[in-house]
Short mmCIF file of C-alpha atoms and ligand atoms in Angstrom, two decimals:
data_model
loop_
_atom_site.label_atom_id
_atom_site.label_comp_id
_atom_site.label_asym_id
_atom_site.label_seq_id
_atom_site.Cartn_x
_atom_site.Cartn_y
_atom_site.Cartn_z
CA UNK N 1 153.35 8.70 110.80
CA UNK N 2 156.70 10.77 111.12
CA UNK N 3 159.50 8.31 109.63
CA UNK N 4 156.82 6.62 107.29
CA UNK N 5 155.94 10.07 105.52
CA UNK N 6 158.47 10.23 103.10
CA UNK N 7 157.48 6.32 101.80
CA UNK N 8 153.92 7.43 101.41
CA UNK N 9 152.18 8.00 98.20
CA UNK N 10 151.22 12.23 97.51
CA UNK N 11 147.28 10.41 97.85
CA UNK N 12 148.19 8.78 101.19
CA UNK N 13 149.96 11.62 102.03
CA UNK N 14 147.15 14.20 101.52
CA UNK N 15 144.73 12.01 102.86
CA UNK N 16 146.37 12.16 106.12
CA UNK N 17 146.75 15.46 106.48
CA UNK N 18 143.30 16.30 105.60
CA UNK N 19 141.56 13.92 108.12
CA UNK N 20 144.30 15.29 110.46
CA UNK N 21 143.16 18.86 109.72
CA UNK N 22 140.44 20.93 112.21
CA UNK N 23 137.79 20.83 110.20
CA UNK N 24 138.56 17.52 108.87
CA UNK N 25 138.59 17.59 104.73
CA UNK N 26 139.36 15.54 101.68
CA UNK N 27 140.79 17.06 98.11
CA UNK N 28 138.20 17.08 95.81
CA UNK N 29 140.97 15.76 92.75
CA UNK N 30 140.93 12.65 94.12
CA UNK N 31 137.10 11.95 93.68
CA UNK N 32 137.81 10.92 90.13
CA UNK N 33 139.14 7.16 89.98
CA UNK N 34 136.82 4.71 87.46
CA UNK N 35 134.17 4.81 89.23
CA UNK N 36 134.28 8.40 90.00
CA UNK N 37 134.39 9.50 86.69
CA UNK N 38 131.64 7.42 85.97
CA UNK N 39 129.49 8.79 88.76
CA UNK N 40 130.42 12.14 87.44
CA UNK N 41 129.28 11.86 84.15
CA UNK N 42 126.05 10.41 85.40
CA UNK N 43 125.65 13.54 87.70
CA UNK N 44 126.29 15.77 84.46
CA UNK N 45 123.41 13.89 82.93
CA UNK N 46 120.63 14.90 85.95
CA UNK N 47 117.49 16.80 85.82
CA UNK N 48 118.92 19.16 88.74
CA UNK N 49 122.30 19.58 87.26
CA UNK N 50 122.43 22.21 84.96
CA UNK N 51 125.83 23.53 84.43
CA UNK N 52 126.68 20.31 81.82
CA UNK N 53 123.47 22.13 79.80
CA UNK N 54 124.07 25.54 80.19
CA UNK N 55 127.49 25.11 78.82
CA UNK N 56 126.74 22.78 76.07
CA UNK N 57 123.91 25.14 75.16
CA UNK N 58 127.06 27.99 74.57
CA UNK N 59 129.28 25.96 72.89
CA UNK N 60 126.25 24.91 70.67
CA UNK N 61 124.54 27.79 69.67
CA UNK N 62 128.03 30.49 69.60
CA UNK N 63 130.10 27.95 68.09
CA UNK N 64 130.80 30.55 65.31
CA UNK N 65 131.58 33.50 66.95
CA UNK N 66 134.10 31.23 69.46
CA UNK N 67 136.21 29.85 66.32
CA UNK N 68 136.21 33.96 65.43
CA UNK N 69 138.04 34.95 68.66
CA UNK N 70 140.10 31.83 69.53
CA UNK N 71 141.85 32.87 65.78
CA UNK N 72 141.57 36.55 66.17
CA UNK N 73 144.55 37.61 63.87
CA UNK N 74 146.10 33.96 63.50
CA UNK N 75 145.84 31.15 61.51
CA UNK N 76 146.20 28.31 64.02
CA UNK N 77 146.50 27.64 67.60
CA UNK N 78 147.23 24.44 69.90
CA UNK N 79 143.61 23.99 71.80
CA UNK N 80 144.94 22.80 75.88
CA UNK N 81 141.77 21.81 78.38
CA UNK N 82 142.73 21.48 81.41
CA UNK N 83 140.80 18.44 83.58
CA UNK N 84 139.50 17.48 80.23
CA UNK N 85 136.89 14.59 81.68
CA UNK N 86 135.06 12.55 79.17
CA UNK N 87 135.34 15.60 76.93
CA UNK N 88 131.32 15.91 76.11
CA UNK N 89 130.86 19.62 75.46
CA UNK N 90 134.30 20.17 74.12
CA UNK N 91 133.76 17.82 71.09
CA UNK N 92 131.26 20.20 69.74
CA UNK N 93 133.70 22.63 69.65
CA UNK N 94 136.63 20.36 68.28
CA UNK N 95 133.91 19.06 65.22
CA UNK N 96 133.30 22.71 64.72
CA UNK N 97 137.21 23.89 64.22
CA UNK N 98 137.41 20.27 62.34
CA UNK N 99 134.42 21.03 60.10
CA UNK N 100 136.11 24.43 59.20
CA UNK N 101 139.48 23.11 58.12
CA UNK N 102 141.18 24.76 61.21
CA UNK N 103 144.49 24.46 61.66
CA UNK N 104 144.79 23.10 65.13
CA UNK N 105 146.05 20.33 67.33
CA UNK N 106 144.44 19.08 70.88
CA UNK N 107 146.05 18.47 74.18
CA UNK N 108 143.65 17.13 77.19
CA UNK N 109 145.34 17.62 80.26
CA UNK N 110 143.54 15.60 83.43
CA UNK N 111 144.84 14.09 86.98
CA UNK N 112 142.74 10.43 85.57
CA UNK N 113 144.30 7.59 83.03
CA UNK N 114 141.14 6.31 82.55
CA UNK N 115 139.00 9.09 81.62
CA UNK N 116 142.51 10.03 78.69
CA UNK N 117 142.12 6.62 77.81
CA UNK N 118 138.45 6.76 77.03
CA UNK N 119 138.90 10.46 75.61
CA UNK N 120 141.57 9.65 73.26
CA UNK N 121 139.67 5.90 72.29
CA UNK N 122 136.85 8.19 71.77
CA UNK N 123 138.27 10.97 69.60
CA UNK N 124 140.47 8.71 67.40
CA UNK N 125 136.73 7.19 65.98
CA UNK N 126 134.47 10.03 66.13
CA UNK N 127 136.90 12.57 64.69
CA UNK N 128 139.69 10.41 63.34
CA UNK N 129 141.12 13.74 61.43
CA UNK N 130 142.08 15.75 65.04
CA UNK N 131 145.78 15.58 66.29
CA UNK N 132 145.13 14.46 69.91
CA UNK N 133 148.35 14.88 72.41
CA UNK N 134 146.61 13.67 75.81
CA UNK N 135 149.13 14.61 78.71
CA UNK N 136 148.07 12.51 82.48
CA UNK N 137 148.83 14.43 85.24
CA UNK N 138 148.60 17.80 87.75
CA UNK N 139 147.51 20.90 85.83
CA UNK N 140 150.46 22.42 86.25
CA UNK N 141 152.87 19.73 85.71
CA UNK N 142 151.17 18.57 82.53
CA UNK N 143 151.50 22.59 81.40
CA UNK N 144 155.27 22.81 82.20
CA UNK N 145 155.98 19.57 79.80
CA UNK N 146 153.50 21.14 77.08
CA UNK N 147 155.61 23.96 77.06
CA UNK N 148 158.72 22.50 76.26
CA UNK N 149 156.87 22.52 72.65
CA UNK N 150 155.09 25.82 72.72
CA UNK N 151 156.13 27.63 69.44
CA UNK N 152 152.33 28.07 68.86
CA UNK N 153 149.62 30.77 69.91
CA UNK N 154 147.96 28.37 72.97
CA UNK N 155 144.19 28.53 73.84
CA UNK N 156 144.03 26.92 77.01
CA UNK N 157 140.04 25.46 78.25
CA UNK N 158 139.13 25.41 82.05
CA UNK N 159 135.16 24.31 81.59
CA UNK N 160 132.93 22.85 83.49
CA UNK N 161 133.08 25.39 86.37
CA UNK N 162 136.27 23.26 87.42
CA UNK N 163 137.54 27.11 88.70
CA UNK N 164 135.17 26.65 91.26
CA UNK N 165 136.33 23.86 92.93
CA UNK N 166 139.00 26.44 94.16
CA UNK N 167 138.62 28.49 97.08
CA UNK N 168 137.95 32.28 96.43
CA UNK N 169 141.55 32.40 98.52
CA UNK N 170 143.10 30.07 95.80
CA UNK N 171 141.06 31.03 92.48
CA UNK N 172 143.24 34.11 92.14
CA UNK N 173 146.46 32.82 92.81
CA UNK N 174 145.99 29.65 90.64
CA UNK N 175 144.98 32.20 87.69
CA UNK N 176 147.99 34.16 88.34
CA UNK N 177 149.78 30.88 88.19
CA UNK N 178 148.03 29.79 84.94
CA UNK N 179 148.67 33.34 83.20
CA UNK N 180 152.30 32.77 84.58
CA UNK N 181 152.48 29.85 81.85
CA UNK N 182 151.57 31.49 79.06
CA UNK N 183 152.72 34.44 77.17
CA UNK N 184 151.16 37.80 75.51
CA UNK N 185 148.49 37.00 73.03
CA UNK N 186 147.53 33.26 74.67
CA UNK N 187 144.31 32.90 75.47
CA UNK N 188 141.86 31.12 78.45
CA UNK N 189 138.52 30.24 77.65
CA UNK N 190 137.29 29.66 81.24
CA UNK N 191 133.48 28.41 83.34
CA UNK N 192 132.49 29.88 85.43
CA UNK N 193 128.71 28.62 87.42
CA UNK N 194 127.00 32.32 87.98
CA UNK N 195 125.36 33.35 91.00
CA UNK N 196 121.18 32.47 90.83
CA UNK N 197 118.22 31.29 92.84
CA UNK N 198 119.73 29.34 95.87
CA UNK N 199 117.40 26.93 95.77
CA UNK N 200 118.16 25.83 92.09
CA UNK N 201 121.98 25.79 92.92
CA UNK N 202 121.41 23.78 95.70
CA UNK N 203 119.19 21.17 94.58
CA UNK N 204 122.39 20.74 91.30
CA UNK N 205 124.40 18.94 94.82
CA UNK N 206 121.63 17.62 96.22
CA UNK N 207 120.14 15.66 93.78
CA UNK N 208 117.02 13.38 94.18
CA UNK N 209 118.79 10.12 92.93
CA UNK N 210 121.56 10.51 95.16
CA UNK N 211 124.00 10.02 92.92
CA UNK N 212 125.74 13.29 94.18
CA UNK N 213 126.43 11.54 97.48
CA UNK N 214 127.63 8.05 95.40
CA UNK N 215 129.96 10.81 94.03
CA UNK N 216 131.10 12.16 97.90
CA UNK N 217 130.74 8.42 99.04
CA UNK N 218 133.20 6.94 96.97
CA UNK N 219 136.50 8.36 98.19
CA UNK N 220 135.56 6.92 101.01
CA UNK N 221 135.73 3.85 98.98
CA UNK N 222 138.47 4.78 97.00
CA UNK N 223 140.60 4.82 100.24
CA UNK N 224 139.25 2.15 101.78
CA UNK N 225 140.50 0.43 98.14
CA UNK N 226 143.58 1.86 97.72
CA UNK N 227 144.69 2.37 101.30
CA UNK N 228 143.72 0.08 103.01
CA UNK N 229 141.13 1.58 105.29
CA UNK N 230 138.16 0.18 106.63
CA UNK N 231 135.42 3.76 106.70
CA UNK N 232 131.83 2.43 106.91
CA UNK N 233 130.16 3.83 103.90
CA UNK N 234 126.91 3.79 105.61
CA UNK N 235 128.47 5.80 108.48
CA UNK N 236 128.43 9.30 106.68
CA UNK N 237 125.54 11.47 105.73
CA UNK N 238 125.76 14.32 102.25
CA UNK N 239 125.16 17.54 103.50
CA UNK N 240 125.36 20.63 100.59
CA UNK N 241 125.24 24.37 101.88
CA UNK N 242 125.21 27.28 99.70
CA UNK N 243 125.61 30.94 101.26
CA UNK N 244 124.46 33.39 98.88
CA UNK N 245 126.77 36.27 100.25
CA UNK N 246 129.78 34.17 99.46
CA UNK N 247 128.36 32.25 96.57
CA UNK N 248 130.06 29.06 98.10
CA UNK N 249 128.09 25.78 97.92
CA UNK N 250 130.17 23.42 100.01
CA UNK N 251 129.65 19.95 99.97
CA UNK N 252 130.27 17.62 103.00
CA UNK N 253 130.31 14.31 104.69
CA UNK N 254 128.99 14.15 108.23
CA UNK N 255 129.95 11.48 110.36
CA UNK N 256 126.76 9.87 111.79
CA UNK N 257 127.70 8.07 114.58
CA UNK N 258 131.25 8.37 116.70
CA UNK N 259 133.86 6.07 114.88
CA UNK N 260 137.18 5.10 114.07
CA UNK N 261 139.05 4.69 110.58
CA UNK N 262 142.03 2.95 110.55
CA UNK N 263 144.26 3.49 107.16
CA UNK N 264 147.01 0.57 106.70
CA UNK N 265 148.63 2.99 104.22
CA UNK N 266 149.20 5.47 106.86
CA UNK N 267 149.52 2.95 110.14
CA UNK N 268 146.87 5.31 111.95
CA UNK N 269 143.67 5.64 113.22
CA UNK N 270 141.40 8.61 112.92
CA UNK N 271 138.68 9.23 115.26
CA UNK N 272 135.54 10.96 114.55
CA UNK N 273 132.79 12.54 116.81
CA UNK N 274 129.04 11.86 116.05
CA UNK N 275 127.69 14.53 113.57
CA UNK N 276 131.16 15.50 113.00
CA UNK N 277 131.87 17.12 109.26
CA UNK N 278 134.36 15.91 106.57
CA UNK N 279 134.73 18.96 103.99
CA UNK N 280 134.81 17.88 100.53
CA UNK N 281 134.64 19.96 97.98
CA UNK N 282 133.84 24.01 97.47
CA UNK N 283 132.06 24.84 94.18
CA UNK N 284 132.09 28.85 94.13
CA UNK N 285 129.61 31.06 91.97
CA UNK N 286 130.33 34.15 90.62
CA UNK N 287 129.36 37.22 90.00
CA UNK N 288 130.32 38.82 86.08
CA UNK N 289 132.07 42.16 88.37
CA UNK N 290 134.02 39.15 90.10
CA UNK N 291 135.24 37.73 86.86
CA UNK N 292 136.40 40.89 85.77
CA UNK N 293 138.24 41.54 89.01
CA UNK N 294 139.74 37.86 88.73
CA UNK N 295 140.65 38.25 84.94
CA UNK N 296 142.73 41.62 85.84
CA UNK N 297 144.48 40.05 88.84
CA UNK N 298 145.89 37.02 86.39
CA UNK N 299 147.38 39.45 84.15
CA UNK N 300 144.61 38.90 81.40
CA UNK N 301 141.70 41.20 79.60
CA UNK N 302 138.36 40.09 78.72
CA UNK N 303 137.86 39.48 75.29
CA UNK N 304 134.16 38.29 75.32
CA UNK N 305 131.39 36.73 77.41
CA UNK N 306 129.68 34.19 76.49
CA UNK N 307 126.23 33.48 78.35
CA UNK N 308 123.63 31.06 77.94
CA UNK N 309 119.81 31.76 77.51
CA UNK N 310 118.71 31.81 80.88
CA UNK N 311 122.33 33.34 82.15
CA UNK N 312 123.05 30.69 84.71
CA UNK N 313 126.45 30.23 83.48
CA UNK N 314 129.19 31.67 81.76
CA UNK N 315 132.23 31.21 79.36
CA UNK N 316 134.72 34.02 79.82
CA UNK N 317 137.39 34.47 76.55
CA UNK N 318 140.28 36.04 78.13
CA UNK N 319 143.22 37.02 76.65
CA UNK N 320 146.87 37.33 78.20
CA UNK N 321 148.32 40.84 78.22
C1 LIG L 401 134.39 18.33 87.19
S1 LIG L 401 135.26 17.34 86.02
C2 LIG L 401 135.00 18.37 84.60
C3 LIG L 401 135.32 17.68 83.32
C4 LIG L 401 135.17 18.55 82.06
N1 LIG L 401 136.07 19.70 82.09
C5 LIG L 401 133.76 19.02 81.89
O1 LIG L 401 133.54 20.22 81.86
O2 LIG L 401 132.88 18.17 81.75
C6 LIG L 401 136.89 17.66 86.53
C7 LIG L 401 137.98 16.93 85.76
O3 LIG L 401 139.22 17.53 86.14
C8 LIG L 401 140.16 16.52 86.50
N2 LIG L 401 141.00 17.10 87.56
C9 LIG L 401 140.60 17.48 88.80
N3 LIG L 401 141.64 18.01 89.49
C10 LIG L 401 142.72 17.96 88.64
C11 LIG L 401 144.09 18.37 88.76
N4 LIG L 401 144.54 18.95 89.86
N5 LIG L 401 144.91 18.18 87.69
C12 LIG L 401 144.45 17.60 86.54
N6 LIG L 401 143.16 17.20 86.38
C13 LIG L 401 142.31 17.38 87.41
C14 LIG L 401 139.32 15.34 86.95
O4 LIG L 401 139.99 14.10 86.79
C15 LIG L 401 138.07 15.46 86.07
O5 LIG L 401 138.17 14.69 84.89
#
């Protein structure tokens, strides 16, 4: 693997490392080719799935009061979501500010082409008046070219509980990263899933259809597509776990027989032991003291939370000190 590394892709590169790792795991950013993004937006439409609701359920009912603090003092601001996706919930908001005569312009940010290309196809019909500046790529890379630009108060989005999908070792120092990129007065309007019943947080990745393990399943596929490898999609059982002292629900594949993988993108083979674990993805739930705490750390103050009915979930306004 040595003299090929530096001809690898960053995806063939990661890929590598992470089956190479003890426990093996796989980067959850790289679930979302077509058909990932597809699979995900069917898993946001599920019975068992209710962060999609909860949050569309905020955004619909507190509308109002959301325009009223993204302004504050100011007349306009340029709206940023980071890992935009097919941009469901957000275009409540975006009619709302539209509706109002808002002075405002909107940058999705996210990792997948295909989902900016259906976002931006999307927006140009059903709200043909917004300025749309779609940016492909990292989080952070896409923020560094954005602020070439920035002469204008930003309100950066992180929905969809997408913070979670960072370790509670990471979450704080990719906040403190985030608040690094903006400047006094910015503001991050971030989701965060809150801690609740195990069982209903559990059954959100576990989900009768099984469209939750299509979802883990297909980067399997995806490398087997993109890299050449031959993984036996029937080899690997979806196992969810949620421990509700750490509030992590970790999702993973488990190998169910011993096998090999070879990867022609890589030139190697990795080996795997019966019942052995692939870790996936990490989708952490907070507490509201937690948020706090993590707002503080990034250099930010709470402005406002907003909750939903049942207070499953939560949208935290925070503003940049
Ligand atoms: C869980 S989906 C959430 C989509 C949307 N925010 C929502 O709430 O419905 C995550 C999105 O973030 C994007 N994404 C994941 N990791 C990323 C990264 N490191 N940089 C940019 N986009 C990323 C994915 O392509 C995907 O569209």
């Amino acid at each position: 693997m040595s003299e090929t590394t530096a001809a690898l892709s960053t995806f063939a590169k990661d890929i590598h490392s992470g089956l190479t790792s003890n426990p093996k795991c796989l980067s959850s950013k790289y679930f979302y080719d077509e058909k990932g993004d597809q699979l995900f937006q069917a898993i946001m439409g599920l019975e068992e799935y209710y962060l999609t609701r909860c949050e569309f359920e905020i955004f619909d009912q507190q509308k109002v009061e959301i325009l009223k603090r993204f302004l504050g003092t100011d007349t306009s601001f340029n709206l940023v979501e980071l890992g935009a996706g097919d941009g469901t919930k957000t275009k409540v908001l975006l009619n709302h500010f539209v509706s109002q005569g808002v002075d405002f312009s909107y940058s999705p940010i996210d990792i997948s082409q295909h989902v900016l290309d259906v976002l931006s196809e999307d927006l140009e019909k059903s709200i043909p008046k917004l300025k749309v500046n779609a940016i492909q790529g990292d989080y952070f890379d896409a923020l560094a070219k954005l602020n070439e630009n920035h002469f204008q108060k930003e309100v950066v989005l992180f929905l969809g509980s997408n913070i979670g999908n960072f370790s509670n070792g990471s979450a704080p120092k990719f906040l403190k990263r985030l608040g690094d990129n903006l400047g006094s007065g910015d503001m991050l309007f971030i989701g965060f899933d809150l801690m609740k019943d195990p069982n209903v947080i559990l059954s959100a990745y576990n989900d009768k259809l099984g469209v939750t393990k299509e979802f883990n399943v297909n980067l399997l596929r995806r490398i087997n597509n993109e890299l050449g490898a031959n993984f036996d999609l029937e080899g690997y059982e979806h196992f969810p776990t949620y421990n509700p002292i750490t509030g992590e629900t970790k999702s993973h594949l488990v190998s169910n027989k011993a096998q090999e993988v070879f990867i022609e993108a890589t030139g190697e083979t990795y080996s795997f032991d019966a019942w052995e674990a692939i870790h996936m993805e990490v989708s952490q739930k907070y507490s509201l003291k937690t948020i706090h705490q993590l707002a503080e750390q990034a250099g930010f103050k709470v402005v406002k939370n907003f909750t939903d009915e049942n207070e499953f979930y939560v949208d935290s306004l925070w503003e940049k000190i």
